[in-house]
Amino acid sequence: MFRFFLTPVLYQSLSFSPTEAKAIMESETQKTFSFAKLLSCHSHLAYFFNVLSFFIGLSLGITLCFMSSHLHITHLFSFSSLLPPLLSPPPSQLLPQAPPPFLPPRPPLLSPSTSVESNITWQPLMHNMDDDELFWRASFVPGVKEFPFKHTPKIAFMFLAKGAIPLAPLWEMFFKGHERLYSIYVHSHPSYKGFVAEDSVFYGRRIPSKPVEWGKSTMIDAERRLLANGLLDFTNKRFVLLSESCIPLVNFAATYSYLLNSKQSYIGSFDDPSKVGRGRYNPKMHPAISISQWRKGSQWFEADRRVATEILSDKKYYEIFRQYCRPPCYMDEHYILINILMPEQNSNRSVTWVDWSKGGPHPGKFGREAISKDFLKKVRFSRKCGYNGKVVTSMCFLFARKFLPNTLQPLLEVSTMLFSSNQSMT
């Protein structure tokens, strides 16, 4: 908008009287002053709002910067995991990915005044790993031998069963009071849906399983599956394979001391020249396995961690046995890897007593009428044997089989004798 200012001469030239011209000029002067004052006020308000906007913007900027930094730090990995790679080679150029790194199980978080032993928690054994991944993870051996946390060595009791463990109450008595010293693993048929009480030592101890057929390689697969699950726990030092018809012959303390102090494993093995021994050898196994290395032995073994790891890690000999040892050759009687890889680590005897006196492909069974103190003493002290290569002892067997379900009650009646505290190596 333009405003035109008139001089007095101009007013006079427009035929205004001097008095009128003066009045008009005074009015114009007042209007001009008011307009200038208005402009000055507007300028001050604009300056005020500019300064206010600056401080508001500065405050918002500092706040947003702090929040952005905080979110970036706390969610760095989660955000980055959602972003696609910047450069992705075509599928034909992709290199095979290495398997995921194995992370050994960490000890529970404890307060400074507590220890691992005072925080016993049974972790569920069910998982989604197939056998290949399970065996791969379980075959890892720590390069650092010293444990980074306090622990107590344990014995892994591995039960290979069709379904239930009918003699479980006897085992409950055996394990009672020794919760820090053992682990239990049960391989049952996958279709088995039996009930196990929550206060039982067998509760939650089943591992993922597959069907097992007697005399076939699936029997060895089940044994290896049990070993693998036991090896995942680095505190397990000894591994005992048992069946649902096995019973303990001595108390837990004696069993624990016997195995943890042993320098050898207990895998029954001998050279049998008969038809059911060397007669089962397949020449196609040569040269990987020679006739001089062929052995027959007991399926029910006990092994230390080193031997257990070797058994689990083997692929070479397992494939040879699976291909060439078929009925009347039975893998569970001849797949004795320790005699090929580390014979010096084996005692060549089993700690599980079995009665083969009746002959035939299966050992003798025992019902309730066979159970007595005299019978069990005979089983427990039926022979002398060496221990650690020096000591000669009558405590050669720690377990026995095959005991039928109806033996439970008479076995419970003599359990005081079985689990007495005055048991020694003599």
Coordinates of C-alpha atoms in Angstrom, one line a residue:
M1 CA 0.0 0.0 0.0
F2 CA 1.4 3.4 -0.9
R3 CA 0.6 6.6 1.1
F4 CA 1.0 10.0 -0.6
F5 CA 2.0 13.0 1.7
L6 CA 0.9 16.5 0.6
T7 CA 3.0 19.6 1.3
P8 CA 1.4 22.9 2.4
V9 CA 1.9 24.4 -1.0
L10 CA 0.0 21.6 -2.6
Y11 CA -2.8 22.0 -0.1
Q12 CA -3.0 25.7 -0.9
S13 CA -2.9 24.9 -4.6
L14 CA -5.9 22.7 -4.1
S15 CA -7.9 25.7 -2.8
F16 CA -7.8 24.9 0.9
S17 CA -7.8 27.8 3.3
P18 CA -4.7 28.1 5.5
T19 CA -6.6 27.0 8.5
E20 CA -8.0 24.0 6.8
A21 CA -4.7 23.1 5.3
K22 CA -3.0 23.3 8.7
A23 CA -5.6 21.0 10.2
I24 CA -5.3 18.6 7.4
M25 CA -1.5 18.5 7.8
E26 CA -1.7 17.9 11.6
S27 CA -4.1 15.0 11.0
E28 CA -1.8 13.5 8.5
T29 CA 1.2 13.9 10.8
Q30 CA -0.7 12.1 13.6
K31 CA -1.7 9.2 11.3
T32 CA 2.0 8.9 10.1
F33 CA 3.2 8.8 13.8
S34 CA 0.6 6.1 14.7
F35 CA 1.5 4.0 11.7
A36 CA 5.2 4.2 12.5
K37 CA 4.5 3.2 16.1
L38 CA 2.4 0.2 14.9
L39 CA 5.3 -0.9 12.6
S40 CA 7.7 -0.7 15.6
C41 CA 5.4 -2.8 17.8
H42 CA 5.0 -5.4 15.1
S43 CA 8.8 -5.6 14.7
H44 CA 9.3 -6.2 18.4
L45 CA 6.7 -9.0 18.4
A46 CA 8.2 -10.7 15.4
Y47 CA 11.6 -10.6 17.1
F48 CA 10.1 -12.1 20.3
F49 CA 8.5 -14.9 18.4
N50 CA 11.6 -15.6 16.4
V51 CA 13.7 -16.0 19.6
L52 CA 10.9 -18.2 21.2
S53 CA 10.8 -20.4 18.1
F54 CA 14.6 -20.8 18.2
F55 CA 14.6 -21.9 21.8
I56 CA 11.7 -24.3 21.3
G57 CA 13.4 -25.8 18.3
L58 CA 16.7 -26.1 20.1
S59 CA 15.0 -28.0 23.0
L60 CA 13.2 -30.4 20.7
G61 CA 16.4 -31.1 18.8
I62 CA 18.4 -31.9 22.0
T63 CA 15.5 -34.2 23.2
L64 CA 15.2 -36.0 19.9
C65 CA 18.9 -36.4 19.6
F66 CA 19.1 -38.0 23.1
M67 CA 16.2 -40.4 22.4
S68 CA 17.6 -41.4 19.0
S69 CA 21.0 -42.2 20.6
H70 CA 19.4 -44.2 23.3
L71 CA 17.2 -46.2 20.9
H72 CA 20.2 -46.8 18.7
I73 CA 22.3 -48.3 21.5
T74 CA 19.6 -50.5 23.0
H75 CA 18.2 -51.9 19.8
L76 CA 21.3 -52.0 17.6
F77 CA 21.4 -55.7 17.1
S78 CA 17.6 -56.2 16.8
F79 CA 17.4 -53.4 14.1
S80 CA 20.5 -54.6 12.3
S81 CA 19.1 -58.2 12.2
L82 CA 16.1 -57.0 10.3
L83 CA 18.0 -55.2 7.6
P84 CA 18.9 -57.1 4.5
P85 CA 22.6 -57.3 3.5
L86 CA 23.8 -54.4 1.3
L87 CA 25.5 -56.7 -1.1
S88 CA 24.2 -60.1 -1.8
P89 CA 25.9 -62.4 -4.4
P90 CA 23.9 -64.4 -6.7
P91 CA 22.8 -67.9 -5.5
S92 CA 25.4 -69.6 -7.6
Q93 CA 28.2 -67.8 -5.9
L94 CA 27.1 -68.4 -2.3
L95 CA 29.6 -70.2 -0.2
P96 CA 28.5 -73.0 2.1
Q97 CA 27.8 -71.7 5.5
A98 CA 29.7 -73.0 8.5
P99 CA 27.5 -74.7 11.1
P100 CA 26.4 -72.5 14.0
P101 CA 29.0 -72.2 16.8
F102 CA 28.4 -74.5 19.8
L103 CA 27.8 -72.8 23.0
P104 CA 28.4 -75.0 26.0
P105 CA 25.7 -74.8 28.7
R106 CA 26.3 -72.0 31.2
P107 CA 26.0 -72.6 34.9
P108 CA 23.1 -71.0 36.7
L109 CA 23.5 -67.4 37.8
L110 CA 24.3 -67.5 41.5
S111 CA 24.7 -64.9 44.2
P112 CA 28.3 -64.7 45.7
S113 CA 27.2 -66.7 48.7
T114 CA 25.8 -69.6 46.8
S115 CA 27.3 -72.4 44.7
V116 CA 26.2 -74.5 41.8
E117 CA 25.5 -77.5 44.1
S118 CA 22.9 -75.5 46.1
N119 CA 21.0 -74.6 43.0
I120 CA 19.9 -77.9 41.5
T121 CA 17.5 -77.5 38.6
W122 CA 16.5 -80.2 36.2
Q123 CA 16.5 -78.8 32.7
P124 CA 14.0 -80.4 30.2
L125 CA 15.7 -82.8 27.9
M126 CA 13.3 -82.5 24.9
H127 CA 14.7 -80.6 22.0
N128 CA 14.3 -80.3 18.2
M129 CA 17.7 -81.4 17.1
D130 CA 18.0 -84.3 14.7
D131 CA 20.7 -87.0 15.4
D132 CA 23.3 -85.3 13.1
E133 CA 23.1 -82.0 14.9
L134 CA 22.8 -83.7 18.3
F135 CA 25.9 -85.8 17.7
W136 CA 27.8 -82.9 16.3
R137 CA 27.2 -80.7 19.3
A138 CA 27.8 -83.4 21.8
S139 CA 31.2 -84.4 20.3
F140 CA 32.8 -81.0 21.1
V141 CA 35.6 -81.2 23.6
P142 CA 36.6 -78.0 25.5
G143 CA 40.1 -76.8 24.8
V144 CA 40.4 -75.4 28.3
K145 CA 40.3 -78.2 30.8
E146 CA 39.7 -76.0 33.9
F147 CA 36.0 -75.3 34.6
P148 CA 35.1 -71.6 34.9
F149 CA 32.6 -72.4 37.6
K150 CA 32.3 -74.6 40.7
H151 CA 30.9 -78.1 39.9
T152 CA 30.8 -81.6 41.1
P153 CA 31.5 -84.5 38.7
K154 CA 28.4 -86.6 38.0
I155 CA 27.5 -90.1 36.7
A156 CA 25.1 -90.3 33.8
F157 CA 22.6 -93.2 34.2
M158 CA 21.3 -94.0 30.7
F159 CA 18.2 -96.2 30.6
L160 CA 17.4 -97.9 27.3
A161 CA 13.8 -99.0 27.8
K162 CA 10.7 -100.0 25.7
G163 CA 8.4 -98.0 27.9
A164 CA 8.1 -97.7 31.6
I165 CA 10.8 -98.5 34.2
P166 CA 8.9 -101.0 36.4
L167 CA 11.6 -101.1 39.1
A168 CA 11.7 -97.3 39.5
P169 CA 10.9 -97.4 43.2
L170 CA 14.1 -99.4 43.9
W171 CA 16.1 -96.9 41.9
E172 CA 14.4 -94.0 43.8
M173 CA 15.9 -95.5 47.0
F174 CA 19.2 -95.8 45.3
F175 CA 19.4 -92.2 44.2
K176 CA 17.8 -90.6 47.3
G177 CA 20.0 -88.0 48.9
H178 CA 22.5 -87.8 46.1
E179 CA 20.9 -85.3 43.7
R180 CA 24.1 -83.4 43.0
L181 CA 26.0 -86.5 41.9
Y182 CA 24.0 -88.0 39.0
S183 CA 22.1 -87.3 35.8
I184 CA 19.3 -89.6 34.4
Y185 CA 18.4 -90.1 30.7
V186 CA 15.6 -92.4 29.5
H187 CA 15.2 -93.5 25.9
S188 CA 11.7 -95.1 25.5
H189 CA 9.7 -95.9 22.4
P190 CA 8.4 -92.6 21.0
S191 CA 4.8 -93.9 21.2
Y192 CA 5.0 -94.5 25.0
K193 CA 2.8 -92.1 26.9
G194 CA 3.2 -93.4 30.5
F195 CA 2.7 -91.3 33.5
V196 CA 5.6 -90.3 35.7
A197 CA 5.0 -88.5 39.0
E198 CA 6.5 -85.0 39.4
D199 CA 8.4 -86.0 42.5
S200 CA 10.1 -89.0 40.8
V201 CA 13.8 -88.9 39.8
F202 CA 12.6 -90.0 36.3
Y203 CA 10.3 -87.1 35.8
G204 CA 11.2 -85.1 32.7
R205 CA 14.2 -87.3 32.0
R206 CA 13.0 -88.7 28.6
I207 CA 15.1 -87.7 25.6
P208 CA 13.8 -87.5 22.0
S209 CA 13.7 -91.1 20.7
K210 CA 13.1 -93.3 17.7
P211 CA 11.9 -96.9 17.4
V212 CA 14.4 -99.5 18.3
E213 CA 14.6 -103.1 16.9
W214 CA 16.6 -105.8 18.6
G215 CA 19.6 -106.9 16.7
K216 CA 19.6 -104.0 14.3
S217 CA 21.6 -100.8 14.0
T218 CA 18.8 -98.8 15.5
M219 CA 19.9 -100.3 18.9
I220 CA 23.3 -98.7 18.5
D221 CA 21.6 -95.4 17.3
A222 CA 19.6 -95.3 20.6
E223 CA 22.7 -95.9 22.7
R224 CA 24.6 -93.1 20.8
R225 CA 21.5 -90.9 21.3
L226 CA 21.7 -91.5 25.1
L227 CA 25.4 -90.8 25.1
A228 CA 25.0 -87.6 23.1
N229 CA 22.4 -86.2 25.5
G230 CA 24.6 -87.1 28.4
L231 CA 27.7 -85.5 26.8
L232 CA 25.9 -82.2 26.4
D233 CA 26.3 -81.8 30.2
F234 CA 30.0 -81.2 30.8
T235 CA 29.8 -82.2 34.4
N236 CA 28.9 -85.8 33.5
K237 CA 32.2 -87.8 33.8
R238 CA 31.0 -91.4 33.6
F239 CA 28.3 -93.0 31.5
V240 CA 26.4 -96.2 32.4
L241 CA 24.0 -97.9 30.0
L242 CA 21.2 -99.8 31.7
S243 CA 17.9 -101.4 30.8
E244 CA 14.5 -101.3 32.4
S245 CA 15.2 -104.8 33.9
C246 CA 18.5 -103.7 35.6
I247 CA 18.9 -103.3 39.4
P248 CA 21.6 -101.7 41.5
L249 CA 23.7 -104.2 43.5
V250 CA 25.4 -101.7 45.9
N251 CA 24.6 -98.4 47.3
F252 CA 25.1 -95.1 45.4
A253 CA 28.1 -93.9 47.4
A254 CA 30.0 -97.1 46.6
T255 CA 29.0 -96.9 43.0
Y256 CA 30.0 -93.3 42.7
S257 CA 33.4 -93.9 44.3
Y258 CA 34.1 -97.0 42.2
L259 CA 33.5 -95.3 38.9
L260 CA 34.8 -91.8 39.5
N261 CA 38.1 -93.2 40.9
S262 CA 38.5 -95.7 38.1
K263 CA 41.2 -95.2 35.5
Q264 CA 39.5 -97.4 32.9
S265 CA 36.2 -98.0 31.2
Y266 CA 34.1 -101.2 31.6
I267 CA 33.1 -102.7 28.3
G268 CA 33.0 -106.5 28.2
S269 CA 35.1 -107.8 25.3
F270 CA 36.7 -111.0 24.4
D271 CA 37.9 -113.0 21.4
D272 CA 35.4 -115.8 20.7
P273 CA 36.6 -118.3 18.1
S274 CA 33.2 -120.0 17.9
K275 CA 30.5 -119.6 15.3
V276 CA 28.8 -116.9 17.3
G277 CA 32.1 -115.0 17.7
R278 CA 34.6 -114.9 14.8
G279 CA 32.0 -116.8 12.8
R280 CA 30.1 -113.5 12.5
Y281 CA 33.0 -111.6 11.0
N282 CA 32.4 -110.4 7.5
P283 CA 35.6 -110.3 5.3
K284 CA 34.2 -107.3 3.5
M285 CA 35.1 -105.3 6.6
H286 CA 38.7 -105.7 5.8
P287 CA 41.1 -103.8 5.8
A288 CA 39.3 -101.3 8.1
I289 CA 38.5 -104.0 10.6
S290 CA 40.6 -107.2 10.7
I291 CA 39.7 -110.6 12.1
S292 CA 42.3 -110.0 14.8
Q293 CA 40.4 -106.9 15.9
W294 CA 37.0 -108.6 15.9
R295 CA 35.5 -109.0 19.4
K296 CA 32.3 -110.1 21.1
G297 CA 31.1 -108.4 24.2
S298 CA 28.3 -107.1 26.4
Q299 CA 25.9 -104.4 25.3
W300 CA 25.7 -102.9 28.7
F301 CA 28.8 -100.8 29.1
E302 CA 30.2 -98.1 31.3
A303 CA 32.6 -95.5 29.9
D304 CA 34.4 -92.4 30.9
R305 CA 33.9 -89.1 29.0
R306 CA 36.8 -89.6 26.6
V307 CA 35.7 -93.0 25.5
A308 CA 32.1 -91.9 25.2
T309 CA 33.1 -89.0 23.0
E310 CA 35.1 -91.3 20.7
I311 CA 32.1 -93.7 20.4
L312 CA 29.8 -90.8 19.5
S313 CA 32.2 -89.2 17.1
D314 CA 32.9 -92.3 15.0
K315 CA 31.5 -92.5 11.5
K316 CA 34.0 -94.7 9.8
Y317 CA 33.5 -97.9 11.8
Y318 CA 29.8 -97.3 12.4
E319 CA 29.1 -97.3 8.7
I320 CA 31.1 -100.5 8.2
F321 CA 29.2 -102.3 10.9
R322 CA 25.8 -100.9 9.7
Q323 CA 26.5 -102.2 6.2
Y324 CA 28.2 -105.6 6.9
C325 CA 27.0 -106.6 10.4
R326 CA 23.5 -107.9 10.0
P327 CA 21.8 -110.9 11.6
P328 CA 23.1 -113.3 12.6
C329 CA 25.7 -110.6 13.3
Y330 CA 24.4 -108.2 15.9
M331 CA 25.9 -104.8 16.2
D332 CA 25.2 -104.4 19.9
E333 CA 27.4 -107.4 20.6
H334 CA 30.3 -106.5 18.3
Y335 CA 30.4 -102.8 17.8
I336 CA 33.1 -102.4 20.5
L337 CA 35.0 -99.4 19.2
I338 CA 37.3 -99.1 22.2
N339 CA 39.3 -102.2 21.3
I340 CA 40.1 -100.6 17.9
L341 CA 40.9 -97.1 19.0
M342 CA 42.1 -97.2 22.5
P343 CA 42.4 -100.8 23.9
E344 CA 44.5 -99.6 26.8
Q345 CA 41.5 -97.6 28.2
N346 CA 39.3 -100.7 28.6
S347 CA 39.2 -103.2 31.5
N348 CA 37.6 -105.8 29.1
R349 CA 34.9 -106.6 31.6
S350 CA 31.4 -105.3 32.4
V351 CA 30.1 -104.0 35.7
T352 CA 26.6 -105.3 34.9
W353 CA 26.0 -109.0 35.9
V354 CA 24.1 -111.2 33.4
D355 CA 23.4 -114.9 33.5
W356 CA 24.4 -116.7 30.3
S357 CA 24.5 -120.1 31.9
K358 CA 21.3 -121.3 30.3
G359 CA 22.6 -120.7 26.7
G360 CA 20.7 -119.2 23.8
P361 CA 20.6 -115.7 22.3
H362 CA 19.2 -114.1 25.4
P363 CA 20.3 -114.2 29.1
G364 CA 18.4 -115.7 31.9
K365 CA 15.4 -113.9 33.5
F366 CA 14.6 -113.7 37.2
G367 CA 11.1 -113.5 38.8
R368 CA 10.0 -112.9 42.4
E369 CA 10.6 -116.4 43.5
A370 CA 14.4 -116.1 42.8
I371 CA 14.9 -113.1 45.0
S372 CA 16.6 -113.7 48.3
K373 CA 19.6 -112.3 50.3
D374 CA 21.7 -115.4 49.5
F375 CA 21.0 -115.1 45.8
L376 CA 21.9 -111.4 45.7
K377 CA 25.1 -112.0 47.7
K378 CA 26.1 -114.7 45.3
V379 CA 25.6 -112.3 42.4
R380 CA 27.5 -109.5 44.1
F381 CA 30.5 -111.5 45.1
S382 CA 30.6 -114.3 42.6
R383 CA 34.2 -113.6 41.4
K384 CA 37.4 -111.7 41.9
C385 CA 38.6 -109.0 39.5
G386 CA 41.2 -106.3 39.1
Y387 CA 40.6 -102.7 39.7
N388 CA 42.9 -100.0 38.2
G389 CA 45.3 -102.7 37.2
K390 CA 46.5 -103.4 40.8
V391 CA 43.8 -104.0 43.4
V392 CA 42.1 -107.4 43.4
T393 CA 38.5 -107.0 44.6
S394 CA 35.3 -109.0 45.0
M395 CA 33.3 -105.9 44.0
C396 CA 33.2 -106.6 40.3
F397 CA 29.5 -106.0 39.6
L398 CA 27.6 -102.8 40.4
F399 CA 24.4 -103.7 38.5
A400 CA 22.5 -106.8 37.4
R401 CA 19.8 -107.9 34.9
K402 CA 17.3 -109.3 33.8
F403 CA 14.8 -108.8 36.7
L404 CA 11.0 -109.0 35.9
P405 CA 8.6 -106.4 37.2
N406 CA 7.2 -108.8 39.8
T407 CA 10.6 -108.7 41.6
L408 CA 10.0 -105.2 42.8
Q409 CA 8.4 -106.0 46.2
P410 CA 10.9 -108.7 47.3
L411 CA 13.7 -106.4 46.1
L412 CA 12.4 -103.6 48.3
E413 CA 12.3 -105.9 51.2
V414 CA 16.0 -106.7 50.9
S415 CA 17.0 -103.2 49.9
T416 CA 18.5 -102.6 53.4
M417 CA 21.0 -105.3 52.7
L418 CA 21.6 -104.0 49.1
F419 CA 22.2 -100.4 50.1
S420 CA 24.0 -100.9 53.5
S421 CA 26.7 -98.4 54.2
N422 CA 29.5 -100.9 55.1
Q423 CA 30.3 -101.7 51.5
S424 CA 34.0 -101.7 50.5
M425 CA 36.3 -102.9 47.7
T426 CA 37.5 -106.0 49.6

